[in-house]
Tab-separated table of C-alpha atoms in Angstrom:
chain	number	residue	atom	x	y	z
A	8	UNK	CA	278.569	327.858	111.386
A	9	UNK	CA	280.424	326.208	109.151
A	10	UNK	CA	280.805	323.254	111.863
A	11	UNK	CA	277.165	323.164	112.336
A	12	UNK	CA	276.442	322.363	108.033
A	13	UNK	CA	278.998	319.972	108.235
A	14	UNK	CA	277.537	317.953	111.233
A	15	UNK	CA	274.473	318.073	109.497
A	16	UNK	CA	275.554	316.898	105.943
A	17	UNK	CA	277.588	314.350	107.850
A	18	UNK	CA	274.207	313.079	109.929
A	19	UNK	CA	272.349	313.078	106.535
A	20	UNK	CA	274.918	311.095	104.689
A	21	UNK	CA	274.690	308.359	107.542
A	22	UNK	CA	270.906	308.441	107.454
A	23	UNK	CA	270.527	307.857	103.589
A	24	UNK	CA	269.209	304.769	102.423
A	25	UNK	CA	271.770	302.521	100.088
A	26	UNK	CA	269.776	300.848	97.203
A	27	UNK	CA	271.766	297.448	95.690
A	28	UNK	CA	270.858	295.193	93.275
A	29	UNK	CA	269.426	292.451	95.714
A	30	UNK	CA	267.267	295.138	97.121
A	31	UNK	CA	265.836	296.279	93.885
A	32	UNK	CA	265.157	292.173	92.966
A	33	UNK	CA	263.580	291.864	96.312
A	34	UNK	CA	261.373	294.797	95.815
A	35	UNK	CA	260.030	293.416	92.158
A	36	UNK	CA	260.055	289.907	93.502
A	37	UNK	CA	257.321	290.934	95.851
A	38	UNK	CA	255.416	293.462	93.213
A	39	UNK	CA	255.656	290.255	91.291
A	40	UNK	CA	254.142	287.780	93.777
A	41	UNK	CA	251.818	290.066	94.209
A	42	UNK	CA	250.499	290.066	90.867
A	43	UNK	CA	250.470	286.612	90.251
A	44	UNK	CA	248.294	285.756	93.371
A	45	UNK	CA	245.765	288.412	91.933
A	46	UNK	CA	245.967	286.798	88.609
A	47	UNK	CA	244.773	283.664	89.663
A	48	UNK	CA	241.795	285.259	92.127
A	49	UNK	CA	241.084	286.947	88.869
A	50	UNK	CA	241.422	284.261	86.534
A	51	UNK	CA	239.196	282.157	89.237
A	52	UNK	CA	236.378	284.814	89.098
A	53	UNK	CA	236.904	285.199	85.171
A	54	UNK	CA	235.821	280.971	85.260
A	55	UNK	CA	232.958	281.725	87.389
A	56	UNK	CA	232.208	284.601	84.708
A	57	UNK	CA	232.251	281.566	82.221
A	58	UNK	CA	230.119	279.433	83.922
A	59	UNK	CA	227.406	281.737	84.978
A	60	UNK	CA	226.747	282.908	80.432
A	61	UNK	CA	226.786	279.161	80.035
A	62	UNK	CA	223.489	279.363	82.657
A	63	UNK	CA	220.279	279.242	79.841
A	64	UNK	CA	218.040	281.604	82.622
A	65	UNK	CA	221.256	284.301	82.025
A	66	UNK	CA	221.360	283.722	78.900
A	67	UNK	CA	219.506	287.329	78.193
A	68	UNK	CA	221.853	288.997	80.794
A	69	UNK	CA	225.207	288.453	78.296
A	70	UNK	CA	225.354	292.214	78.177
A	71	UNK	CA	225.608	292.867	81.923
A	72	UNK	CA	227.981	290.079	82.804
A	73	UNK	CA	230.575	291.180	80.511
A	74	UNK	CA	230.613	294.448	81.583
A	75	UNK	CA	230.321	293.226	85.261
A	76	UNK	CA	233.618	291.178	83.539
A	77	UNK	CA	235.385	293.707	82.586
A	78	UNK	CA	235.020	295.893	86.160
A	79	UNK	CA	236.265	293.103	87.849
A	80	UNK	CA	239.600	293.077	85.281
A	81	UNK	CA	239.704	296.557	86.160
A	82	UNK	CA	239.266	296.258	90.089
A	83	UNK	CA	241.815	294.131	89.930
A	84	UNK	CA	244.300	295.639	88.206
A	85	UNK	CA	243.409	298.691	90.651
A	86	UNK	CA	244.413	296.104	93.957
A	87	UNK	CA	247.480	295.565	92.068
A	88	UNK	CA	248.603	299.351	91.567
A	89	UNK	CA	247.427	299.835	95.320
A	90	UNK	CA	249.238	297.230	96.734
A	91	UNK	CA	252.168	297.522	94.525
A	92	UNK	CA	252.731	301.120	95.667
A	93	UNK	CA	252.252	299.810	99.132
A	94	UNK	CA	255.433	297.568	98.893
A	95	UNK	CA	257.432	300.005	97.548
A	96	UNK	CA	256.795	302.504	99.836
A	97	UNK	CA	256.877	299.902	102.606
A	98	UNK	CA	260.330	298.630	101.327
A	99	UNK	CA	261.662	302.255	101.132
A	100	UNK	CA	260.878	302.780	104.905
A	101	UNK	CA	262.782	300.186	106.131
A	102	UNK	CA	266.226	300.769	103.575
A	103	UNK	CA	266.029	304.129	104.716
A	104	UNK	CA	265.659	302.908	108.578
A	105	UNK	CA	268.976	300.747	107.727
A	106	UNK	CA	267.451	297.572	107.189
A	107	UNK	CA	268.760	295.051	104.453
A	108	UNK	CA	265.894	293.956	102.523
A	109	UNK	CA	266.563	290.267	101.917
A	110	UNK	CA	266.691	288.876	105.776
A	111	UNK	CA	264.267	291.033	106.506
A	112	UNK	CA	261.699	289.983	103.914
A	113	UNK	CA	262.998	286.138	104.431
A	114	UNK	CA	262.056	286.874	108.600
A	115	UNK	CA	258.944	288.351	108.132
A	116	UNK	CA	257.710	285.161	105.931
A	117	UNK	CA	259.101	282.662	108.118
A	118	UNK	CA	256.660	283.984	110.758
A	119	UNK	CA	253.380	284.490	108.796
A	120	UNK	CA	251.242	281.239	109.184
A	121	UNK	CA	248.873	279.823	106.465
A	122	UNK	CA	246.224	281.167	109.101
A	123	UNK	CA	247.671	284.799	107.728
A	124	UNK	CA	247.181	284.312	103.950
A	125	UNK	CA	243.826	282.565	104.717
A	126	UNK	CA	242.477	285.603	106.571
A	127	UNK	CA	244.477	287.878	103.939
A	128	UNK	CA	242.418	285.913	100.546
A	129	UNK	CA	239.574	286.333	102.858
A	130	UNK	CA	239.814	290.082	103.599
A	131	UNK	CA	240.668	290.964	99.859
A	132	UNK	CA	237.466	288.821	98.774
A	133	UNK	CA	235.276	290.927	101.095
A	134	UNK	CA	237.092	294.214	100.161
A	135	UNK	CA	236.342	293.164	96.045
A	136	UNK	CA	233.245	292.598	96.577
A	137	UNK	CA	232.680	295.764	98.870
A	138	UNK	CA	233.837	297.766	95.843
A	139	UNK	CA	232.355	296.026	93.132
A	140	UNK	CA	229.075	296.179	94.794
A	141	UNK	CA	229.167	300.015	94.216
A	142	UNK	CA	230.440	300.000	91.186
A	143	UNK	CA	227.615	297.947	89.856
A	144	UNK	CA	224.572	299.624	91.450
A	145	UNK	CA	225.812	303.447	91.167
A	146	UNK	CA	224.868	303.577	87.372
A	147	UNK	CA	220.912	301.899	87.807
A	148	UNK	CA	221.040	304.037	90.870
A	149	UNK	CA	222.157	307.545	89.042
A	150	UNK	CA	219.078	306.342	86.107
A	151	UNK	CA	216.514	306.250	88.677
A	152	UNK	CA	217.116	309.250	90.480
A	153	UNK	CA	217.065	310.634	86.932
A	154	UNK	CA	214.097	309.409	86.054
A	155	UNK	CA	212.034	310.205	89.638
A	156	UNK	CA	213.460	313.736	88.613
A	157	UNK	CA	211.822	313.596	85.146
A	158	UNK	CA	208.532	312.213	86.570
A	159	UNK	CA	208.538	315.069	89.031
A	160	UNK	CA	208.739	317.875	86.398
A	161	UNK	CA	206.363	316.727	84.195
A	162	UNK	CA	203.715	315.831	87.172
A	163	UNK	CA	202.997	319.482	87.944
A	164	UNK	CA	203.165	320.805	83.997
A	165	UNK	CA	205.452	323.686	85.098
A	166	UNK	CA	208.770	324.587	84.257
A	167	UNK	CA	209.248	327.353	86.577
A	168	UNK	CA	210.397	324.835	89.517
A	169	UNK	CA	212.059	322.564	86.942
A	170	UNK	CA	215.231	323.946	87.969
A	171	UNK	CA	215.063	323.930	91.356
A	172	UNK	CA	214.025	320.035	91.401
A	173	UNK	CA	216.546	319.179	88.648
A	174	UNK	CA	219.543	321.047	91.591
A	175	UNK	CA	218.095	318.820	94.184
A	176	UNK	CA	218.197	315.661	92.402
A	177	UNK	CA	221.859	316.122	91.215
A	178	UNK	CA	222.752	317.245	94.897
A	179	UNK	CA	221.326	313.771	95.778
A	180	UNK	CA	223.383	311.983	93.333
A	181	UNK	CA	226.505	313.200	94.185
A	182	UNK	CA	226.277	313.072	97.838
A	183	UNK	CA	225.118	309.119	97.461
A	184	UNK	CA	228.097	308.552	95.034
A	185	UNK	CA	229.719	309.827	97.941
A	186	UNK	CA	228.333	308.091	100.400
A	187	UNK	CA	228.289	304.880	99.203
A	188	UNK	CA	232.363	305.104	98.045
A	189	UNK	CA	233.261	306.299	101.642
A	190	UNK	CA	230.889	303.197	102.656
A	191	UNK	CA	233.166	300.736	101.001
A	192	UNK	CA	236.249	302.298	101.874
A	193	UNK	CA	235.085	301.897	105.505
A	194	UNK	CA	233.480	298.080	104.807
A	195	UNK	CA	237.363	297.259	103.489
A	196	UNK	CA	238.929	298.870	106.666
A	197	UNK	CA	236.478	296.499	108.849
A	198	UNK	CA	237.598	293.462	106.436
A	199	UNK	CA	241.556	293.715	107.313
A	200	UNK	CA	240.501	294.422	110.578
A	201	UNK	CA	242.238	298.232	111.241
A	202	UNK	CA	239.377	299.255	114.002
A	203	UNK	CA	241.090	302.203	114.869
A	204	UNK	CA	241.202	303.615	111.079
A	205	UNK	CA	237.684	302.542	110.592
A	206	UNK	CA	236.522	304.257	113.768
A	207	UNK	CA	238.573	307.293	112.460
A	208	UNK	CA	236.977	306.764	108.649
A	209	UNK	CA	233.456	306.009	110.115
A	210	UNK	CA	233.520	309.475	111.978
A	211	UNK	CA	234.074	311.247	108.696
A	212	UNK	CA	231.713	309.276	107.006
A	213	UNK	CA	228.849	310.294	109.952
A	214	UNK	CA	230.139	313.460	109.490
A	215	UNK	CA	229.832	313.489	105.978
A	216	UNK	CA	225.944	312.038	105.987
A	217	UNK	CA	224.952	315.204	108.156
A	218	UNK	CA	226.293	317.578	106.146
A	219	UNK	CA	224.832	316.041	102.810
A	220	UNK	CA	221.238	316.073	104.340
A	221	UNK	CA	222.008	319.638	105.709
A	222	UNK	CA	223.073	320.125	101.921
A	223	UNK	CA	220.110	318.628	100.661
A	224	UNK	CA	217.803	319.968	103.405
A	225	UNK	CA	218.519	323.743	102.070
A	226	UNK	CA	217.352	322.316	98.450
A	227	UNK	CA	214.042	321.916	99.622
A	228	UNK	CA	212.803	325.279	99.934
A	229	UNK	CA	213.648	326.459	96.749
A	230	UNK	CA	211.604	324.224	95.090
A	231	UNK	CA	208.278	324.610	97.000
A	232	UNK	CA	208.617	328.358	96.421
A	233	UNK	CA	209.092	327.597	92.643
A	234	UNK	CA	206.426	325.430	92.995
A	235	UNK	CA	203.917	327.663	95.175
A	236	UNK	CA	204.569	330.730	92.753
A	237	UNK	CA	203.534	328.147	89.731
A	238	UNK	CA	200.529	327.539	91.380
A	239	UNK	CA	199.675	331.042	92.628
A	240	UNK	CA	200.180	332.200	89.105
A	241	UNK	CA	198.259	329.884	87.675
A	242	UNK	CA	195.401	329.718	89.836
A	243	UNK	CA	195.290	333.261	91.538
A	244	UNK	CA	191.872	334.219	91.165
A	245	UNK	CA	190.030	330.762	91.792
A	246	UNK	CA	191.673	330.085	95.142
A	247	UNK	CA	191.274	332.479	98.368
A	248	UNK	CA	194.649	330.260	99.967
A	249	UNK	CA	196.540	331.212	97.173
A	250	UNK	CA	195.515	334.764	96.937
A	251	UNK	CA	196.698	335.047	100.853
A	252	UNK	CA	200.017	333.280	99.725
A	253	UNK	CA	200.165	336.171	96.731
A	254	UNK	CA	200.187	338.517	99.446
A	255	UNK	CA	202.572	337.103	101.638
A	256	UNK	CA	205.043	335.957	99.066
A	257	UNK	CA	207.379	338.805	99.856
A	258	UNK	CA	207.962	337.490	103.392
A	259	UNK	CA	209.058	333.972	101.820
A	260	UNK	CA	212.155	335.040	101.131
A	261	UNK	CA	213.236	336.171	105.086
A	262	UNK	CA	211.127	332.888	106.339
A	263	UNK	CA	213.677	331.074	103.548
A	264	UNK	CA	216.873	332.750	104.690
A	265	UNK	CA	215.906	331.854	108.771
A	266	UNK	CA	215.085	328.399	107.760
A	267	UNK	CA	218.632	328.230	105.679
A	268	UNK	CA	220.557	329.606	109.102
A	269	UNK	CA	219.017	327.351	111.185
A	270	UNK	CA	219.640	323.950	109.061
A	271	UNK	CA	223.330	325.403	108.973
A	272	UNK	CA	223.655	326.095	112.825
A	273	UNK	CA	221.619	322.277	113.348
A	274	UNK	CA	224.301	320.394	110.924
A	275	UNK	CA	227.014	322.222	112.324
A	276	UNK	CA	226.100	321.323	115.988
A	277	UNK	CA	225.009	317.903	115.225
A	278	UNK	CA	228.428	317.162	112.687
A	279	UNK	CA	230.729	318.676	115.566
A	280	UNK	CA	228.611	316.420	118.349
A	281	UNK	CA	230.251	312.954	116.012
A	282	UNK	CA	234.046	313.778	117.261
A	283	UNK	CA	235.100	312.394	120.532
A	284	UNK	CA	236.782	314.646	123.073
């Protein structure tokens, strides 16, 4: 037993990863690079910033291109953590594999080509914008569904199915949030060209779509109940179709609960029917 441990301790000890001083410089040098080739992308799109309040037709849009300013500080500075945390963990990998850091690094630059940091700028341009694009049209987006949800309540002059139609239209909202985050993620897997994690992250996102409209399928019924028992109320006596519904009404509720098992079963099926054998 006790020969067993110490092979193992010994095999550990021989598998550890020895961190020096040139190891730790390379690892900041590269953080470092890192951030200065970000600083000038952002200090580039900080000038076009410039340029575009200087435009008199924007000059009533002041408001929106600073904030659009400062997300683009803060999508930056976002690439920067991501890519920083990338390095290190890349750089750990390889000192614990046994590799020195410094010929390493020096032989992996040596055979990138100016063809790789073209198509590198190009894919981080793409991926900004991906994300940026989101950013900026999730807010007007999240108003308008707000306000169609308003407009809808008022229209009928109940408040019984205010509720119900309120539920729905946050469902919505979150599940397009949603949707349009896992969107970009998947747009920035296409733009460094990984086909095999954006087939992977394009599955999930299917996926994902069927269940939301499953989600917001079983929403639906709710509300035209709420909506129907408003009217009924309301207008009992002066219409012979809603008298019929008055007497049917207690049969909604199994007609509800069949329609809710078979939107489950259907997304279930159809969600399962997006993975590949």
């Amino acid at each position: 037993m006790h020969y067993i441990v110490g092979r193992v301790v010994g095999q550990l000890s021989l598998s550890s990863m020895s961190l020096t001083l040139i190891d730790l410089l390379v690892i900041a040098g590269e953080v470092i690079l890192i951030a200065i080739a970000l600083l000038l992308l952002l200090w580039g799109t900080n000038v076009c910033f410039q340029r575009l309040k200087q435009i008199p037709r924007l000059q009533s849009q002041q408001q929106l291109l600073t904030t659009l300013q400062k997300i683009n500080v803060k999508l930056f500075l976002s690439l920067w953590l991501i890519s920083s945390l990338g390095i290190i963990g890349l750089n750990i990998v390889l000192l614990w594999r046994g590799h020195q850091l410094l010929p390493t690094t020096l032989a992996l630059f040596n055979q990138l080509s100016p063809r790789f940091w073209l198509d590198l700028s190009i894919s981080l341009l793409q991926s900004a914008i991906a994300l940026m694009t989101v950013i900026v049209i999730n807010k007007p987006l999240g108003k308008l569904l707000d306000r169609i949800s308003q407009r809808l309540q008022d229209w009928d002059q109940f408040t019984r199915n205010d509720f119900s139609i309120d539920q729905f239209f946050q469902v919505l909202k979150l599940h397009l949030n949603n949707s349009l985050w896992l969107t970009a993620v998947w747009i920035c897997t296409l733009a460094f060209d990984r086909q095999t994690f954006g087939e992977i992250l394009f599955t999930i996102l299917k996926i994902y779509l069927i269940v939301a409209l499953g989600l917001l399928v079983l929403k639906i019924p709710p509300a035209i109940v709420d909506t129907l028992d408003a009217f009924s109320e309301t207008y009992l006596n002066r219409n012979a179709a809603l008298r019929s519904y008055a007497q049917l009404r207690t049969l909604i509720p199994f007609f509800i609960s069949c329609l809710e098992y078979t939107i489950i079963i259907g997304t279930t099926a159809f969600a399962i029917a997006q993975i590949e054998p």
